[in-house]
Tab-separated table of C-alpha atoms in Angstrom:
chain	number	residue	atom	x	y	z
H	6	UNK	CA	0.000	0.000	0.000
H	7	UNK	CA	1.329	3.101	-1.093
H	8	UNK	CA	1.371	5.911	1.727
H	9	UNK	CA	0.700	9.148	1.002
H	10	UNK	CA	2.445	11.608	2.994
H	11	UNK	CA	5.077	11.347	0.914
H	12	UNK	CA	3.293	11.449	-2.235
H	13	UNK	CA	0.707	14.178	-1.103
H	14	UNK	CA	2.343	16.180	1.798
H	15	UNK	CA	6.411	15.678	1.044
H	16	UNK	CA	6.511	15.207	-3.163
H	17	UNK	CA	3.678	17.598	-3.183
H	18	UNK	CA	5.860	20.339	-1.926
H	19	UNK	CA	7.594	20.989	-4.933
H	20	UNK	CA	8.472	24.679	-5.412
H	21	UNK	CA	11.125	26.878	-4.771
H	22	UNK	CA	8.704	29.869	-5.160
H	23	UNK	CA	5.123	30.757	-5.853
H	24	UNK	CA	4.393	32.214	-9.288
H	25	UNK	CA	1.298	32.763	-11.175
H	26	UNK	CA	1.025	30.899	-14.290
H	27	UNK	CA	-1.080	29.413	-16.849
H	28	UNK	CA	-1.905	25.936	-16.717
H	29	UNK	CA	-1.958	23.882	-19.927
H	30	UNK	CA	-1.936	19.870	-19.383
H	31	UNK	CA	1.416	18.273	-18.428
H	32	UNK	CA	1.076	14.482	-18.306
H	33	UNK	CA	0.850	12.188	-21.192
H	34	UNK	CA	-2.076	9.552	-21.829
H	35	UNK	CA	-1.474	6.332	-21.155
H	36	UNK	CA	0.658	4.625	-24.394
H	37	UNK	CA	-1.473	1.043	-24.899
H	38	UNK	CA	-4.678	-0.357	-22.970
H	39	UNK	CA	-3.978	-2.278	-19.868
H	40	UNK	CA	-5.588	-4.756	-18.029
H	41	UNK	CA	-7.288	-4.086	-14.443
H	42	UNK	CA	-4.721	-4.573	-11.381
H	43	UNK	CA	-5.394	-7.424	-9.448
H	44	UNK	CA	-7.022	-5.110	-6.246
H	45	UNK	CA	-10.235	-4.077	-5.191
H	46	UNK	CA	-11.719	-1.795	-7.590
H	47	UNK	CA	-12.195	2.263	-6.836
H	48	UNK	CA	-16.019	2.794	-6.248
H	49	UNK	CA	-18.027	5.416	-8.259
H	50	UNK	CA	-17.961	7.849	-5.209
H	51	UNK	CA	-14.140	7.304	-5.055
H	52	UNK	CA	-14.117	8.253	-8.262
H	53	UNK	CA	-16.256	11.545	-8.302
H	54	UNK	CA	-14.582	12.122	-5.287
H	55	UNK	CA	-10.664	12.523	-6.403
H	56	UNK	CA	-12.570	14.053	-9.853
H	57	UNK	CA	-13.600	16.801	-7.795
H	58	UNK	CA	-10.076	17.716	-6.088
H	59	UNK	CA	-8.426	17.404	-9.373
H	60	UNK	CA	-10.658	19.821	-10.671
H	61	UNK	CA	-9.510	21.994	-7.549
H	62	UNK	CA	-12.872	21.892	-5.703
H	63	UNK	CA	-13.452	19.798	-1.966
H	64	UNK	CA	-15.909	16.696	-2.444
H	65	UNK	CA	-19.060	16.780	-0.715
H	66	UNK	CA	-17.049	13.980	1.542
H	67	UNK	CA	-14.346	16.312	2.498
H	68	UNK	CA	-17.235	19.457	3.600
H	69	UNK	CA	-17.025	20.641	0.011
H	70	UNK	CA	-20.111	21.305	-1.728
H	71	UNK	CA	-19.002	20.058	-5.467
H	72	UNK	CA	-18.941	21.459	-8.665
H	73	UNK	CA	-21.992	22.153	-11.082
H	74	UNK	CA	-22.133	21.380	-14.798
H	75	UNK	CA	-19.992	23.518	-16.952
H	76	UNK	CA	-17.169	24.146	-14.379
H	77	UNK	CA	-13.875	24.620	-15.421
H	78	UNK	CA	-12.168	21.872	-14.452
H	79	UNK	CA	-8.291	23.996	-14.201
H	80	UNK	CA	-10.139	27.193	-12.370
H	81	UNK	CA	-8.152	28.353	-9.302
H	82	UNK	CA	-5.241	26.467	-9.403
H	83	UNK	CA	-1.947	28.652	-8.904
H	84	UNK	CA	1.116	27.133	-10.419
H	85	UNK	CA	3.809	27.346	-8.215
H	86	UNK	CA	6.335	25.274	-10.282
H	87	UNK	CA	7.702	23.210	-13.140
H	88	UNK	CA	10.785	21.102	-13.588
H	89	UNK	CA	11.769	20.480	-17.261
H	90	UNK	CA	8.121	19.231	-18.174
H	91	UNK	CA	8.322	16.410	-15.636
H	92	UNK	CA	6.872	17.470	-12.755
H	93	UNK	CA	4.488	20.719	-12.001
H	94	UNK	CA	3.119	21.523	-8.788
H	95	UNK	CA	-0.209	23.860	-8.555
H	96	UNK	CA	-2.141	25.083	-5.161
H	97	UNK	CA	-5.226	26.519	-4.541
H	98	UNK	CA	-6.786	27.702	-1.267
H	99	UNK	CA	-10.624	26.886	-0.672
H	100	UNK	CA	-11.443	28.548	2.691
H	101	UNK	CA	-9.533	26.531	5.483
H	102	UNK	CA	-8.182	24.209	3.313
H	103	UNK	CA	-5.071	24.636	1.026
H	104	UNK	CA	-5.147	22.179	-1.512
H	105	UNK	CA	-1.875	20.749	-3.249
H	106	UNK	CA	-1.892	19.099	-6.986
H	107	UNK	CA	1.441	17.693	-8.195
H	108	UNK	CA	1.851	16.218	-11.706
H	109	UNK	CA	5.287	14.294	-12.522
H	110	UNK	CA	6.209	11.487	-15.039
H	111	UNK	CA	8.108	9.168	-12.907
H	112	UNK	CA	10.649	6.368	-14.070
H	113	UNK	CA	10.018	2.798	-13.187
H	114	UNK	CA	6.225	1.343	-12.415
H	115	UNK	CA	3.602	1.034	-9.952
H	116	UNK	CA	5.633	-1.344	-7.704
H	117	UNK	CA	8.619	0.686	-7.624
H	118	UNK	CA	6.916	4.209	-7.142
H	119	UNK	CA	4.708	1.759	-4.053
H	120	UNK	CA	8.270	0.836	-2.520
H	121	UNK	CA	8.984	4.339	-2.348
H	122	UNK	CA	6.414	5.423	-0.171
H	123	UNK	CA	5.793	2.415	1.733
H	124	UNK	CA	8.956	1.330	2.929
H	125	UNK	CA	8.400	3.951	5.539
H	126	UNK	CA	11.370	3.349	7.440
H	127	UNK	CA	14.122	4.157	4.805
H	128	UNK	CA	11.931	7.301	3.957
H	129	UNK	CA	14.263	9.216	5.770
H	130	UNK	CA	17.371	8.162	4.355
H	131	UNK	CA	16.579	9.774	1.231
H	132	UNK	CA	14.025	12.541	1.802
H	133	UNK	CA	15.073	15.721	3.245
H	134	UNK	CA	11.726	16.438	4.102
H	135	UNK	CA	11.003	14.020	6.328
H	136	UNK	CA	13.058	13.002	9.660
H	137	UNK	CA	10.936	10.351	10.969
H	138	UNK	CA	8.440	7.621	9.528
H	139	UNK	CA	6.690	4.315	10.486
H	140	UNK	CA	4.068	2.418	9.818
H	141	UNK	CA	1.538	2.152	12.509
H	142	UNK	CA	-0.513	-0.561	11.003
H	143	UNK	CA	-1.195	-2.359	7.840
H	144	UNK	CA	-3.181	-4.755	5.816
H	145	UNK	CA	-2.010	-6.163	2.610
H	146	UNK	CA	-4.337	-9.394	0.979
H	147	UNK	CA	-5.966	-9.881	-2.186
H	148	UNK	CA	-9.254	-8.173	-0.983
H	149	UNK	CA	-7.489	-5.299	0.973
H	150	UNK	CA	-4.364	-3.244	0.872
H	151	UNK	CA	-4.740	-0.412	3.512
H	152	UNK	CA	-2.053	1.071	5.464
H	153	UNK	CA	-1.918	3.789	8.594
H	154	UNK	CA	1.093	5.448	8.826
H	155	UNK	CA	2.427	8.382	10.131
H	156	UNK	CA	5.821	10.894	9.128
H	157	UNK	CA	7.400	13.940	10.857
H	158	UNK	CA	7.343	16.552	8.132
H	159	UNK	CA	10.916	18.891	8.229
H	160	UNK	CA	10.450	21.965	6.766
H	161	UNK	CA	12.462	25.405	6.974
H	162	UNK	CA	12.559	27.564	9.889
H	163	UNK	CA	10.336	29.563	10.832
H	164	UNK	CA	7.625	26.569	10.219
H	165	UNK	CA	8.093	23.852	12.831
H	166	UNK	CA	8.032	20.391	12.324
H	167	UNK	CA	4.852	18.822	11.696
H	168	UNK	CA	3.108	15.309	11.860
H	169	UNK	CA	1.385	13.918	9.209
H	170	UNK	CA	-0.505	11.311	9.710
H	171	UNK	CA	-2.451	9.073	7.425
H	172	UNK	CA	-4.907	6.233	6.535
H	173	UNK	CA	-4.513	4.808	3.265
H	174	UNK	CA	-6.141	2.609	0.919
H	175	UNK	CA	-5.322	1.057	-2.756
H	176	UNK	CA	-8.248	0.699	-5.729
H	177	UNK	CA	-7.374	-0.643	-9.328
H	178	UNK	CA	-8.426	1.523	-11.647
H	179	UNK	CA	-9.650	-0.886	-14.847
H	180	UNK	CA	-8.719	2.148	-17.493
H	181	UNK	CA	-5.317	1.813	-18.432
H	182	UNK	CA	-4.356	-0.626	-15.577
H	183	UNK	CA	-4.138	2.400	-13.148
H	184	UNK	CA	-3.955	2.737	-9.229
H	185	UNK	CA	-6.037	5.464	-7.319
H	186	UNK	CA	-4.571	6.011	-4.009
H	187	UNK	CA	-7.778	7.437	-1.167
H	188	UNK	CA	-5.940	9.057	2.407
H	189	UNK	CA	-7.390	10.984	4.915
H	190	UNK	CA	-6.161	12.065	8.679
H	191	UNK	CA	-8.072	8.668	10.386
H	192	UNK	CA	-10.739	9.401	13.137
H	193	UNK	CA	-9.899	7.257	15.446
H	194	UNK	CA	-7.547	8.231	18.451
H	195	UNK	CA	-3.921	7.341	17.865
H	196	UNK	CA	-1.788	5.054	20.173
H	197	UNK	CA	-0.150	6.441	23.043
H	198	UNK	CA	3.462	6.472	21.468
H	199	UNK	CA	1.639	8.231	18.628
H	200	UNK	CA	-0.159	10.670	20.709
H	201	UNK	CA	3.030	11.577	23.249
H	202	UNK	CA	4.905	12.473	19.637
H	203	UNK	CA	1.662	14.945	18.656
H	204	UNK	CA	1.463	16.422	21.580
H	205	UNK	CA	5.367	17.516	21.457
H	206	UNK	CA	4.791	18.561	17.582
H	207	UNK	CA	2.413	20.718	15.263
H	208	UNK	CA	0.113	18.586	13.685
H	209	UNK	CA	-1.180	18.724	9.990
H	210	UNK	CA	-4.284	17.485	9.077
H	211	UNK	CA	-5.330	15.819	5.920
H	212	UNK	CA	-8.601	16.342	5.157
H	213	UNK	CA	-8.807	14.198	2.151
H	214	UNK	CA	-6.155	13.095	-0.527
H	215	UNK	CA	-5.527	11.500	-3.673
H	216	UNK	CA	-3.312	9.924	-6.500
H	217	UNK	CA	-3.723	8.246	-9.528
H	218	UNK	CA	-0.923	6.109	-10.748
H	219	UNK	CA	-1.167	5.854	-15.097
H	220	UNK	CA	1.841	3.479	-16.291
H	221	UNK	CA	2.540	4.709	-19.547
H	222	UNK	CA	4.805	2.032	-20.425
H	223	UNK	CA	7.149	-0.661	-18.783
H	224	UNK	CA	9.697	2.385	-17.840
H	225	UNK	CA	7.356	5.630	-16.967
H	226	UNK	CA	4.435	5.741	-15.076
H	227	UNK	CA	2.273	9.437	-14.398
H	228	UNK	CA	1.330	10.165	-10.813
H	229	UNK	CA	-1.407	12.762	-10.333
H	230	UNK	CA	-1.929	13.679	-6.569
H	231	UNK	CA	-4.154	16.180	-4.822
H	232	UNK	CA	-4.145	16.699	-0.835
H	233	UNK	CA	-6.609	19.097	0.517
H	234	UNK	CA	-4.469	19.829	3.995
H	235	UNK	CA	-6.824	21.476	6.649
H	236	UNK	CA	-5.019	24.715	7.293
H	237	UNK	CA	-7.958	26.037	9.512
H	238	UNK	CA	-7.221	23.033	12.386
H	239	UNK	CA	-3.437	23.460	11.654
H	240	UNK	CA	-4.075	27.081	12.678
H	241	UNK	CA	-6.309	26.543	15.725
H	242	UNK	CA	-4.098	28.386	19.054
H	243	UNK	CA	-1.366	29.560	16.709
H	244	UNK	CA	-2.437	32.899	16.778
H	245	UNK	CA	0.320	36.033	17.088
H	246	UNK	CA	-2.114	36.702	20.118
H	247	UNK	CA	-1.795	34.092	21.722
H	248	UNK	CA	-5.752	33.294	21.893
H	249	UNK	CA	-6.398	29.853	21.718
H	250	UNK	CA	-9.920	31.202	20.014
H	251	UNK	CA	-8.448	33.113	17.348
H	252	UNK	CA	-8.946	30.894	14.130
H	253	UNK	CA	-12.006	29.433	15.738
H	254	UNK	CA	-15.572	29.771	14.484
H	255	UNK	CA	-13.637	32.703	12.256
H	256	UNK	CA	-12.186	32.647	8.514
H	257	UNK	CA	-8.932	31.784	7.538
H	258	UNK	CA	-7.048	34.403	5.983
H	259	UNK	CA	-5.134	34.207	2.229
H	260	UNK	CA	-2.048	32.145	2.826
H	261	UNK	CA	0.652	34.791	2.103
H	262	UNK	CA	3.270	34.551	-0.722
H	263	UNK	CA	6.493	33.558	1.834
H	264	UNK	CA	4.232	30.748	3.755
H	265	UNK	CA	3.161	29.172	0.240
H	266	UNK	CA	7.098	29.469	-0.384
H	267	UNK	CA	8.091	27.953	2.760
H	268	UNK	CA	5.942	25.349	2.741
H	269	UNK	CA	7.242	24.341	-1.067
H	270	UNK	CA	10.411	25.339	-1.309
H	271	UNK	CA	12.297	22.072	0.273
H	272	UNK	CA	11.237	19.731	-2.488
H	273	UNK	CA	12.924	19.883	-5.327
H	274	UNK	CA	16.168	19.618	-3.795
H	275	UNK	CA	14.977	17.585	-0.865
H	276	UNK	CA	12.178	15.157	-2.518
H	277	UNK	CA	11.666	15.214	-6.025
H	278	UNK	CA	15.594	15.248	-7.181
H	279	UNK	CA	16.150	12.466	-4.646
H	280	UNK	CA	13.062	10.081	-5.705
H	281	UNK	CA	13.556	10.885	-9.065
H	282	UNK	CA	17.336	9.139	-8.410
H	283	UNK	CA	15.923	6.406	-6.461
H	284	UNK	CA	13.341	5.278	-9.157
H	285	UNK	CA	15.626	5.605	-12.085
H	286	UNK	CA	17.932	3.086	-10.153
H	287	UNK	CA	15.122	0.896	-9.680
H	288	UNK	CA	14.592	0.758	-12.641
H	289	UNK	CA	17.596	-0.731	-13.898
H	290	UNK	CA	19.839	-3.529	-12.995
H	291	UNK	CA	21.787	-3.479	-9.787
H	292	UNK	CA	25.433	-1.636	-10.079
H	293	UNK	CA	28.289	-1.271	-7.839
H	294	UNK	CA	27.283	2.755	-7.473
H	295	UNK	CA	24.094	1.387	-6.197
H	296	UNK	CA	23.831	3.171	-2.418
H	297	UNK	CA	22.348	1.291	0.680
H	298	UNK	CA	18.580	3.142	0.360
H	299	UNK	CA	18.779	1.820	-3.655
H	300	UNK	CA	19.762	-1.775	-2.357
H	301	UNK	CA	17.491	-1.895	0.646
H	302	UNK	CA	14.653	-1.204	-1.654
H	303	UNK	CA	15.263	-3.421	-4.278
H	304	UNK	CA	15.780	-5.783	-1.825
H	305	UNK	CA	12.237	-5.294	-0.177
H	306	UNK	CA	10.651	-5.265	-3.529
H	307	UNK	CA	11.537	-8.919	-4.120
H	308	UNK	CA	11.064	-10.200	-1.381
H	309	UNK	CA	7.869	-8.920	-1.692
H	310	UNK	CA	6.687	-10.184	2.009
H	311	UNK	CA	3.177	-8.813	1.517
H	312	UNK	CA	2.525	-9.746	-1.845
H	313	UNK	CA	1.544	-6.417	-3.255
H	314	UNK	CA	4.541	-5.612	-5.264
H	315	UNK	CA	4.087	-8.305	-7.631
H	316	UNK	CA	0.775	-7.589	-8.512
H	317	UNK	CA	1.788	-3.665	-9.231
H	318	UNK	CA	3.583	-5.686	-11.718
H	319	UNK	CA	7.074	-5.923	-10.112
H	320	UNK	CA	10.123	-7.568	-12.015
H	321	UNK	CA	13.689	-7.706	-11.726
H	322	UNK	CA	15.460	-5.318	-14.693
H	323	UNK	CA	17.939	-7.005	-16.555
């Protein structure tokens, strides 16, 4: 099960700076029909569901009330930044929630991009963003593949370090051979190990999330992920007053310019550059250059110990 902190909250802050721009489609369609994963298909209201963030509006789900016919699907989002027409990331705020897009064409496939994410415990070997991960629980059969998992979140001072914390599932989607990924914040209370570490840290809240995985052929694959992170709890007894009441029951304001920079600008030399590495040397056959995160992953990935690599289609290159 793929995990989507990473995905959403730490490869969806990809900018080094926030700048207007005009948004014109990035990813490529999928090169040849594939058949359906081997997982529990997304439901209809999945579906409409991660159709509505992508079209930058909160599901009804997610306290959103929806589009209506003849919306644009591109209105409000903000680009914030593009990396040689691989990767874009876009934002738009709707109320108390800020919601994140990224778009990237990723080397490697589903199982590799899965390994990534999921291997929580390597996830800070590589990503800059992130200083802590595990996996709190998981379930991984042929009629479920749900994970809850949690990260610490590193960004640059003046922002503190956050928790993110996250329930995941997996859904096959049956055009193009596809994966949606559906995360949210869970409801239920966390352990006490997990609660000791929010109490001592800034929590972020994910209101809802999600990415759809598009191979494109046996060495690309498209990932499309939206996060809609609830800035208005985030901001509950933060307040330069000191009120514990001063977001509460009251609008959030426009995020300005230097938070939306803050809060992106670690990515692209801390995430995407880094995962980028990692997947290309998945990709390929092992080589003495390989480092201990590359080897440790490709390691995990055939060993496959929960049997969901190899139905994301996982072989050994070469």
């Amino acid at each position: 099960m793929l995990l989507a902190p990473q995905l959403l909250a730490l490869v969806g802050a990809s900018a080094l700076a926030c700048h207007g721009g005009v948004r014109q489609h990035l990813l490529p369609r999928a090169a040849t029909p594939r058949a359906p994963l081997p997982l529990p298909a997304a439901t209809a209201k999945e579906i409409a569901a991660a159709d509505e963030l992508f079209a930058g509006r909160l599901p009804p789900s997610a306290g959103g009330g929806g589009g209506a016919a003849g919306d644009d699907d591109e209105a409000g989002w903000e680009v914030a930044a593009e990396e040689r027409g691989e990767m874009r990331l876009s934002w738009v705020q709707r109320g108390d929630v800020l919601l994140i897009r990224v778009e990237a064409t990723c080397p490697g496939g589903l199982a590799e991009i899965a390994a990534l994410t999921r291997e929580l415990d390597l996830l800070a070997a590589w990503c800059g963003a992130c200083s802590r991960a595990e996996i709190e629980r998981t379930s991984s059969s042929p009629s479920a593949h749900e994970l809850v998992g949690w990260g610490i979140l590193q960004l640059r001072w003046p922002l503190p370090p956050m928790v993110v914390r996250l329930s995941t599932s997996l859904r096959a989607l049956g055009d193009g051979g596809g994966a949606l990924v559906v995360a949210r914040t869970p409801d239920d209370a966390p352990p006490p190990p997990m609660a000791r570490l929010i109490e001592e840290h800034d929590e972020l809240p994910v209101r809802t999330a999600v990415a759809r995985l598009t191979p494109l052929d046996d060495e690309r694959t498209t990932v499309d992920a939206v996060a809609a992170l609830d800035i208005g709890a985030m901001l509950e007894g933060e307040g330069e007053s000191g009120d514990d009441d001063e977001f509460v029951g009251g609008a959030v304001p426009a995020l300005p310019p230097w938070v939306i920079s803050m809060l992106f600008g670690v990515a692209k030399p801390w995430v995407w550059r880094p995962a980028r590495r990692l997947l290309a040397a998945l990709a390929r056959a092992p080589a003495r250059r390989d480092d201990r995160t590359v080897t440790a992953l490709r390691t995990r990935l055939a060993d496959d110990e929960h049997g969901l690599y190899g139905r994301l289609g996982w072989r050994a290159p070469g």
